[in-house]
mmCIF file of C-alpha atoms and ligand atoms in Angstrom:
data_model
loop_
_atom_site.group_PDB
_atom_site.id
_atom_site.type_symbol
_atom_site.label_atom_id
_atom_site.label_comp_id
_atom_site.label_asym_id
_atom_site.label_seq_id
_atom_site.Cartn_x
_atom_site.Cartn_y
_atom_site.Cartn_z
ATOM 1 C CA MET H 283 -5.637 -36.547 30.337
ATOM 2 C CA ARG H 284 -1.956 -35.232 31.696
ATOM 3 C CA GLN H 285 -0.855 -37.592 29.093
ATOM 4 C CA LYS H 286 -2.716 -36.044 26.320
ATOM 5 C CA ILE H 287 -1.229 -32.959 26.898
ATOM 6 C CA LYS H 288 2.222 -34.396 27.020
ATOM 7 C CA ASP H 289 1.411 -35.962 23.500
ATOM 8 C CA GLY H 290 -0.167 -32.584 22.376
ATOM 9 C CA LYS H 291 2.000 -31.629 19.356
ATOM 10 C CA ARG H 292 0.501 -28.296 18.175
ATOM 11 C CA ILE H 293 0.105 -25.442 21.183
ATOM 12 C CA VAL H 294 -0.915 -22.271 21.679
ATOM 13 C CA ILE H 295 0.066 -19.988 24.684
ATOM 14 C CA LYS H 296 -1.432 -16.948 25.805
ATOM 15 C CA VAL H 297 -0.128 -14.674 28.266
ATOM 16 C CA GLY H 298 -1.708 -11.554 29.411
ATOM 17 C CA THR H 299 -0.803 -8.145 30.133
ATOM 18 C CA SER H 300 -0.564 -8.782 33.767
ATOM 19 C CA THR H 301 2.261 -11.519 32.769
ATOM 20 C CA LEU H 302 3.945 -9.175 30.283
ATOM 21 C CA THR H 303 4.302 -5.868 32.566
ATOM 22 C CA TYR H 304 5.070 -4.967 36.434
ATOM 23 C CA ASP H 305 2.161 -3.020 38.266
ATOM 24 C CA ASN H 306 3.148 0.307 37.197
ATOM 25 C CA GLY H 307 2.464 -1.138 33.643
ATOM 26 C CA SER H 308 6.100 -0.910 32.649
ATOM 27 C CA ILE H 309 7.640 -3.778 30.587
ATOM 28 C CA ASN H 310 8.799 -6.793 32.288
ATOM 29 C CA PHE H 311 11.768 -7.873 30.179
ATOM 30 C CA ASN H 312 13.210 -10.482 32.905
ATOM 31 C CA ARG H 313 9.249 -12.332 32.184
ATOM 32 C CA ILE H 314 9.468 -11.856 28.621
ATOM 33 C CA GLU H 315 12.836 -12.863 28.152
ATOM 34 C CA LYS H 316 12.340 -16.006 30.222
ATOM 35 C CA LEU H 317 8.704 -16.606 28.175
ATOM 36 C CA SER H 318 10.838 -16.612 24.584
ATOM 37 C CA MET H 319 13.317 -18.593 25.583
ATOM 38 C CA ILE H 320 10.805 -21.285 27.106
ATOM 39 C CA ILE H 321 8.762 -21.057 24.061
ATOM 40 C CA SER H 322 12.118 -21.467 22.138
ATOM 41 C CA ASP H 323 13.400 -24.894 24.409
ATOM 42 C CA LEU H 324 9.794 -26.045 23.453
ATOM 43 C CA CYS H 325 10.358 -25.647 19.819
ATOM 44 C CA ASN H 326 13.312 -27.515 20.011
ATOM 45 C CA MET H 327 12.120 -30.417 21.442
ATOM 46 C CA GLY H 328 9.689 -30.718 18.513
ATOM 47 C CA LYS H 329 6.676 -29.024 19.545
ATOM 48 C CA GLU H 330 4.679 -26.297 17.542
ATOM 49 C CA VAL H 331 3.926 -23.468 18.943
ATOM 50 C CA VAL H 332 1.551 -19.993 18.437
ATOM 51 C CA LEU H 333 1.982 -16.842 21.083
ATOM 52 C CA VAL H 334 -1.163 -15.051 21.680
ATOM 53 C CA SER H 335 0.490 -11.922 23.161
ATOM 54 C CA SER H 336 -1.665 -8.882 24.914
ATOM 55 C CA GLY H 337 0.565 -6.388 26.203
ATOM 56 C CA ALA H 338 0.459 -3.546 23.716
ATOM 57 C CA VAL H 339 -1.859 -1.177 25.210
ATOM 58 C CA GLY H 340 0.314 -1.222 28.362
ATOM 59 C CA ILE H 341 3.657 -1.037 26.589
ATOM 60 C CA GLY H 342 2.677 1.683 24.197
ATOM 61 C CA CYS H 343 1.625 3.903 27.124
ATOM 62 C CA GLY H 344 5.110 3.158 28.747
ATOM 63 C CA LYS H 345 6.926 3.768 25.618
ATOM 64 C CA LEU H 346 5.084 7.112 24.892
ATOM 65 C CA ARG H 347 5.494 8.120 28.770
ATOM 66 C CA LEU H 348 1.647 8.507 29.401
ATOM 67 C CA ALA H 349 1.269 8.809 33.353
ATOM 68 C CA LYS H 350 -2.366 6.909 32.882
ATOM 69 C CA LYS H 351 -3.620 4.768 30.503
ATOM 70 C CA PRO H 352 -5.583 6.902 27.736
ATOM 71 C CA GLU H 353 -8.999 7.107 27.977
ATOM 72 C CA THR H 354 -10.405 7.540 24.488
ATOM 73 C CA ILE H 355 -10.650 4.669 21.539
ATOM 74 C CA LYS H 356 -8.718 6.524 19.357
ATOM 75 C CA GLU H 357 -5.340 7.526 22.035
ATOM 76 C CA LYS H 358 -5.967 3.791 23.055
ATOM 77 C CA GLN H 359 -5.720 2.731 19.574
ATOM 78 C CA ALA H 360 -2.622 4.885 19.026
ATOM 79 C CA ALA H 361 -0.789 3.446 22.048
ATOM 80 C CA ALA H 362 -1.645 -0.016 20.748
ATOM 81 C CA ALA H 363 -0.060 0.777 17.634
ATOM 82 C CA VAL H 364 3.166 2.292 19.146
ATOM 83 C CA GLY H 365 3.207 -0.466 21.740
ATOM 84 C CA GLN H 366 2.643 -3.556 19.292
ATOM 85 C CA CYS H 367 5.539 -2.444 17.117
ATOM 86 C CA GLU H 368 8.032 -2.491 20.690
ATOM 87 C CA LEU H 369 6.447 -5.426 21.642
ATOM 88 C CA MET H 370 7.835 -7.288 18.529
ATOM 89 C CA HIS H 371 10.900 -5.508 18.905
ATOM 90 C CA VAL H 372 11.601 -7.025 22.079
ATOM 91 C CA TYR H 373 10.067 -10.823 21.181
ATOM 92 C CA SER H 374 12.243 -10.817 18.168
ATOM 93 C CA LYS H 375 15.513 -9.702 19.803
ATOM 94 C CA PHE H 376 14.911 -12.568 22.724
ATOM 95 C CA PHE H 377 13.707 -15.193 20.408
ATOM 96 C CA ALA H 378 16.922 -14.308 17.930
ATOM 97 C CA GLU H 379 18.865 -14.720 21.106
ATOM 98 C CA TYR H 380 17.491 -18.219 21.450
ATOM 99 C CA GLY H 381 18.260 -19.033 17.726
ATOM 100 C CA HIS H 382 14.100 -18.461 16.685
ATOM 101 C CA VAL H 383 12.377 -16.790 13.977
ATOM 102 C CA VAL H 384 8.806 -14.968 14.978
ATOM 103 C CA ALA H 385 5.658 -13.505 12.878
ATOM 104 C CA GLN H 386 3.518 -10.996 13.546
ATOM 105 C CA ILE H 387 -0.207 -11.697 12.956
ATOM 106 C CA LEU H 388 -2.758 -9.306 13.944
ATOM 107 C CA LEU H 389 -6.546 -10.217 13.718
ATOM 108 C CA THR H 390 -9.960 -8.614 13.614
ATOM 109 C CA GLY H 391 -12.830 -10.470 13.961
ATOM 110 C CA ILE H 392 -13.998 -9.851 10.399
ATOM 111 C CA VAL H 393 -11.818 -12.632 9.226
ATOM 112 C CA LEU H 394 -13.775 -15.121 10.711
ATOM 113 C CA ASP H 395 -16.386 -13.925 8.967
ATOM 114 C CA ASN H 396 -14.909 -14.120 5.783
ATOM 115 C CA ASN H 397 -14.110 -17.356 4.333
ATOM 116 C CA GLU H 398 -11.001 -16.013 1.891
ATOM 117 C CA MET H 399 -9.432 -14.469 4.874
ATOM 118 C CA LYS H 400 -10.072 -17.602 7.059
ATOM 119 C CA GLU H 401 -8.188 -20.093 4.174
ATOM 120 C CA ASN H 402 -5.328 -17.243 4.024
ATOM 121 C CA VAL H 403 -4.789 -16.949 7.609
ATOM 122 C CA CYS H 404 -5.340 -20.386 8.467
ATOM 123 C CA ALA H 405 -2.664 -21.416 5.627
ATOM 124 C CA THR H 406 0.048 -18.363 7.097
ATOM 125 C CA PHE H 407 -0.051 -19.826 10.330
ATOM 126 C CA GLU H 408 0.481 -23.365 8.345
ATOM 127 C CA THR H 409 3.339 -21.983 6.669
ATOM 128 C CA LEU H 410 5.046 -20.108 9.231
ATOM 129 C CA ILE H 411 4.406 -23.338 11.531
ATOM 130 C CA LYS H 412 5.995 -25.584 9.224
ATOM 131 C CA GLN H 413 9.310 -23.565 8.794
ATOM 132 C CA GLY H 414 9.953 -23.318 12.429
ATOM 133 C CA ILE H 415 8.479 -19.737 13.109
ATOM 134 C CA VAL H 416 6.630 -18.670 15.820
ATOM 135 C CA PRO H 417 3.438 -16.497 15.231
ATOM 136 C CA ILE H 418 2.708 -13.999 17.588
ATOM 137 C CA VAL H 419 -1.160 -13.122 17.424
ATOM 138 C CA ASN H 420 -2.626 -10.032 18.615
ATOM 139 C CA GLU H 421 -5.878 -8.544 17.913
ATOM 140 C CA ASN H 422 -5.565 -5.464 15.407
ATOM 141 C CA ASP H 423 -6.352 -2.578 17.777
ATOM 142 C CA ALA H 424 -6.059 -0.029 15.533
ATOM 143 C CA ILE H 425 -9.011 -1.460 13.258
ATOM 144 C CA SER H 426 -11.142 -3.458 15.887
ATOM 145 C CA SER H 427 -13.404 -1.293 18.542
ATOM 146 C CA TYR H 428 -16.718 -1.798 19.700
ATOM 147 C CA GLU H 429 -17.615 1.619 18.579
ATOM 148 C CA MET H 430 -16.685 0.623 14.858
ATOM 149 C CA GLU H 431 -19.441 -0.322 13.062
ATOM 150 C CA ASN H 432 -19.239 -3.472 10.770
ATOM 151 C CA VAL H 433 -15.859 -4.711 12.572
ATOM 152 C CA LYS H 434 -16.727 -7.227 15.190
ATOM 153 C CA ASN H 435 -13.986 -7.294 17.401
ATOM 154 C CA PHE H 436 -12.678 -10.076 19.938
ATOM 155 C CA GLY H 437 -13.083 -8.182 22.555
ATOM 156 C CA ASP H 438 -10.282 -10.025 25.002
ATOM 157 C CA ASN H 439 -7.657 -12.196 24.100
ATOM 158 C CA ASP H 440 -8.823 -15.298 25.600
ATOM 159 C CA THR H 441 -11.205 -15.279 23.246
ATOM 160 C CA LEU H 442 -8.939 -14.457 20.890
ATOM 161 C CA SER H 443 -6.522 -17.522 21.627
ATOM 162 C CA ALA H 444 -9.115 -20.072 21.727
ATOM 163 C CA ILE H 445 -10.249 -18.791 17.962
ATOM 164 C CA VAL H 446 -6.457 -19.461 17.185
ATOM 165 C CA ALA H 447 -6.577 -22.550 18.653
ATOM 166 C CA LYS H 448 -9.032 -23.893 16.630
ATOM 167 C CA LEU H 449 -7.969 -22.169 13.602
ATOM 168 C CA VAL H 450 -5.018 -24.117 13.975
ATOM 169 C CA ASN H 451 -6.326 -27.032 15.366
ATOM 170 C CA ALA H 452 -4.006 -26.891 18.409
ATOM 171 C CA ASP H 453 -3.905 -30.014 20.405
ATOM 172 C CA THR H 454 -3.485 -27.851 23.703
ATOM 173 C CA LEU H 455 -4.010 -23.875 24.498
ATOM 174 C CA ILE H 456 -2.318 -22.969 27.858
ATOM 175 C CA ILE H 457 -3.579 -19.577 29.086
ATOM 176 C CA LEU H 458 -0.992 -18.147 31.387
ATOM 177 C CA SER H 459 -2.350 -15.903 34.111
ATOM 178 C CA ASP H 460 -2.004 -14.328 37.186
ATOM 179 C CA ILE H 461 -3.511 -17.189 39.261
ATOM 180 C CA ASP H 462 -2.594 -20.677 39.819
ATOM 181 C CA GLY H 463 -5.970 -21.725 37.935
ATOM 182 C CA PHE H 464 -9.614 -21.490 37.828
ATOM 183 C CA TYR H 465 -10.989 -21.686 41.819
ATOM 184 C CA ASP H 466 -14.259 -22.300 43.306
ATOM 185 C CA LYS H 467 -14.704 -18.250 44.192
ATOM 186 C CA ASP H 468 -12.149 -15.172 43.622
ATOM 187 C CA PRO H 469 -9.093 -16.608 45.437
ATOM 188 C CA ARG H 470 -8.476 -12.235 46.202
ATOM 189 C CA ASN H 471 -11.408 -12.315 48.064
ATOM 190 C CA ASN H 472 -12.110 -15.307 49.236
ATOM 191 C CA SER H 473 -9.203 -17.143 51.587
ATOM 192 C CA ASP H 474 -11.274 -20.548 51.827
ATOM 193 C CA SER H 475 -11.529 -20.919 47.981
ATOM 194 C CA LYS H 476 -10.312 -24.227 46.189
ATOM 195 C CA MET H 477 -8.394 -24.929 42.917
ATOM 196 C CA ILE H 478 -10.166 -26.973 40.563
ATOM 197 C CA LYS H 479 -7.806 -29.401 38.940
ATOM 198 C CA GLU H 480 -9.628 -30.643 35.924
ATOM 199 C CA ILE H 481 -13.329 -29.469 34.388
ATOM 200 C CA HIS H 482 -15.155 -32.129 32.198
ATOM 201 C CA GLU H 483 -17.929 -29.720 31.474
ATOM 202 C CA ILE H 484 -18.535 -26.149 31.675
ATOM 203 C CA THR H 485 -21.634 -25.788 33.846
ATOM 204 C CA LYS H 486 -24.105 -23.316 35.560
ATOM 205 C CA ASP H 487 -21.812 -23.207 38.474
ATOM 206 C CA ILE H 488 -18.414 -23.078 37.230
ATOM 207 C CA GLU H 489 -20.081 -19.858 35.186
ATOM 208 C CA ASP H 490 -21.369 -18.521 38.538
ATOM 209 C CA PHE H 491 -17.227 -19.587 40.170
ATOM 210 C CA ALA H 492 -16.118 -17.165 37.262
ATOM 211 C CA GLY H 493 -17.317 -13.884 39.082
ATOM 212 C CA GLY H 494 -16.607 -10.819 38.196
ATOM 213 C CA ALA H 495 -13.994 -9.095 36.099
ATOM 214 C CA GLY H 496 -10.025 -9.517 36.312
ATOM 215 C CA THR H 497 -7.035 -6.804 38.053
ATOM 216 C CA ASN H 498 -6.705 -3.550 36.886
ATOM 217 C CA ARG H 499 -3.969 -4.688 34.430
ATOM 218 C CA GLY H 500 -5.693 -7.600 33.046
ATOM 219 C CA THR H 501 -8.648 -7.370 31.118
ATOM 220 C CA GLY H 502 -11.334 -10.127 31.118
ATOM 221 C CA GLY H 503 -10.888 -12.102 34.512
ATOM 222 C CA MET H 504 -12.286 -15.678 34.807
ATOM 223 C CA LYS H 505 -15.250 -15.013 32.524
ATOM 224 C CA THR H 506 -13.149 -14.768 29.425
ATOM 225 C CA LYS H 507 -11.055 -17.758 30.339
ATOM 226 C CA ILE H 508 -14.084 -19.329 30.630
ATOM 227 C CA SER H 509 -15.569 -18.404 27.055
ATOM 228 C CA ALA H 510 -12.146 -19.098 25.906
ATOM 229 C CA ALA H 511 -12.568 -22.515 27.556
ATOM 230 C CA LYS H 512 -15.625 -23.128 25.930
ATOM 231 C CA ILE H 513 -14.252 -22.454 22.022
ATOM 232 C CA ALA H 514 -11.367 -24.570 23.276
ATOM 233 C CA THR H 515 -13.080 -27.737 24.521
ATOM 234 C CA GLY H 516 -16.029 -27.686 22.056
ATOM 235 C CA SER H 517 -13.684 -28.171 19.105
ATOM 236 C CA GLY H 518 -11.375 -30.656 20.828
ATOM 237 C CA THR H 519 -8.624 -28.746 22.175
ATOM 238 C CA ASN H 520 -7.324 -29.258 25.785
ATOM 239 C CA MET H 521 -7.025 -26.044 27.684
ATOM 240 C CA VAL H 522 -4.968 -25.365 30.613
ATOM 241 C CA LEU H 523 -4.878 -22.133 32.810
ATOM 242 C CA ALA H 524 -1.785 -21.701 35.049
ATOM 243 C CA ASN H 525 0.326 -18.916 36.250
ATOM 244 C CA GLY H 526 2.401 -17.120 34.318
ATOM 245 C CA GLU H 527 5.199 -15.818 37.133
ATOM 246 C CA LYS H 528 7.197 -18.331 36.075
ATOM 247 C CA PRO H 529 7.011 -19.198 32.481
ATOM 248 C CA GLU H 530 9.050 -22.230 33.080
ATOM 249 C CA ILE H 531 5.735 -23.540 34.110
ATOM 250 C CA LEU H 532 5.380 -24.375 30.596
ATOM 251 C CA LEU H 533 8.006 -27.087 30.690
ATOM 252 C CA ASP H 534 5.994 -28.943 33.527
ATOM 253 C CA ILE H 535 2.870 -28.560 32.154
ATOM 254 C CA ILE H 536 4.172 -30.008 28.783
ATOM 255 C CA GLU H 537 5.461 -32.882 30.786
ATOM 256 C CA GLY H 538 2.252 -33.811 32.025
ATOM 257 C CA LYS H 539 2.631 -32.714 35.520
ATOM 258 C CA GLU H 540 -0.761 -32.074 37.261
ATOM 259 C CA ILE H 541 -0.119 -27.877 37.111
ATOM 260 C CA GLY H 542 -3.078 -24.940 37.092
ATOM 261 C CA THR H 543 -6.146 -26.128 36.032
ATOM 262 C CA VAL H 544 -7.263 -28.293 32.741
ATOM 263 C CA PHE H 545 -10.221 -27.696 30.907
ATOM 264 C CA VAL H 546 -11.342 -31.268 28.872
ATOM 265 C CA GLY H 547 -11.490 -30.800 25.279
ATOM 266 C CA LYS H 548 -14.451 -33.066 23.998
ATOM 267 C CA LYS H 549 -13.967 -34.721 20.706
ATOM 268 C CA GLU H 550 -15.504 -32.758 17.896
ATOM 269 C CA VAL H 551 -18.393 -34.277 16.459
HETATM 270 P P1 ADP F 864 -5.101 -12.185 32.767
HETATM 271 O O1 ADP F 864 -4.889 -10.733 32.418
HETATM 272 O O2 ADP F 864 -3.997 -12.567 32.895
HETATM 273 O O3 ADP F 864 -6.215 -12.227 31.686
HETATM 274 P P2 ADP F 864 -7.203 -10.942 34.643
HETATM 275 O O4 ADP F 864 -6.521 -10.132 35.880
HETATM 276 O O5 ADP F 864 -7.997 -10.731 33.513
HETATM 277 O O6 ADP F 864 -5.980 -11.841 34.792
HETATM 278 O O7 ADP F 864 -8.016 -12.678 35.510
HETATM 279 C C1 ADP F 864 -7.365 -12.836 36.760
HETATM 280 C C2 ADP F 864 -7.668 -12.518 37.491
HETATM 281 O O8 ADP F 864 -9.522 -13.358 38.047
HETATM 282 C C3 ADP F 864 -7.108 -13.029 39.238
HETATM 283 O O9 ADP F 864 -6.247 -12.575 39.573
HETATM 284 C C4 ADP F 864 -8.516 -13.596 40.128
HETATM 285 O O10 ADP F 864 -8.408 -12.668 41.359
HETATM 286 C C5 ADP F 864 -9.649 -13.334 39.137
HETATM 287 N N1 ADP F 864 -10.588 -14.587 39.531
HETATM 288 C C6 ADP F 864 -12.289 -14.310 39.546
HETATM 289 N N2 ADP F 864 -12.806 -15.278 39.829
HETATM 290 C C7 ADP F 864 -11.476 -16.149 39.750
HETATM 291 C C8 ADP F 864 -11.901 -18.016 40.221
HETATM 292 N N3 ADP F 864 -13.201 -18.644 40.128
HETATM 293 N N4 ADP F 864 -10.551 -18.467 40.067
HETATM 294 C C9 ADP F 864 -10.110 -17.994 39.816
HETATM 295 N N5 ADP F 864 -9.505 -16.220 39.721
HETATM 296 C C10 ADP F 864 -10.455 -15.749 39.933
#
């Protein structure tokens, strides 16, 4: 299995807010710089990488010097609009230092229901990737919200990353979180929990292990990682869940080392 991950050429990497920011919500430049350097290195190795990055609301709150997360949807969307700009600025700067160009792609659920939009975005991804550019994807928070009728949102970036992996026919989806992998119980509350190295089938037991919500700064917890795993494996993509604390871990994963949990992709029927 790990050999397949080693051989995979096209990789989608998702990083969560908990990886990109400190506990107090401020931007973790050190982490983002390392991530940018490692992804640049992966590109230099000949891998094709798409990054799905959260963090816009958190970084927007920091930029606006808000003492606490905004409560209303409108304020959250405003913070996301400010934060997205800042986030891309930071990525663009760090990637440029390592000789790489990035592009921003903001998606909404509606794109999936419209063939023309879907074809357009797939063509844009292909063109960027062929030019060696790293697409950085996020949900278009300014126009997606649960409250808006007729605009289906992805809800969380775990699911979004799996959809992106499907759109670009990725070989591997790597979700970086604040935990080493998928456990048989939430390790935050259970000292006897054990990490599962390989999951071939997302059974009822596995869904039950996913338990409740994640950390304050994160969003989905394991439930959304399992939803992502279903989409990714269902379209033949292997998904790896690993800890993003040290972005260098990406190199080990790509070398086929036994890191994190692999959700094994099914051959598409
Ligand atoms: P992110 O921002 O990276 O998406 P989340 O905070 O949303 O991260 O989710 C990660 C958290 O999910 C972990 O810190 C962990 O405490 C919790 N969790 C709940 N159930 C499990 C499980 N079965 N295995 C691993 N982590 C779990």
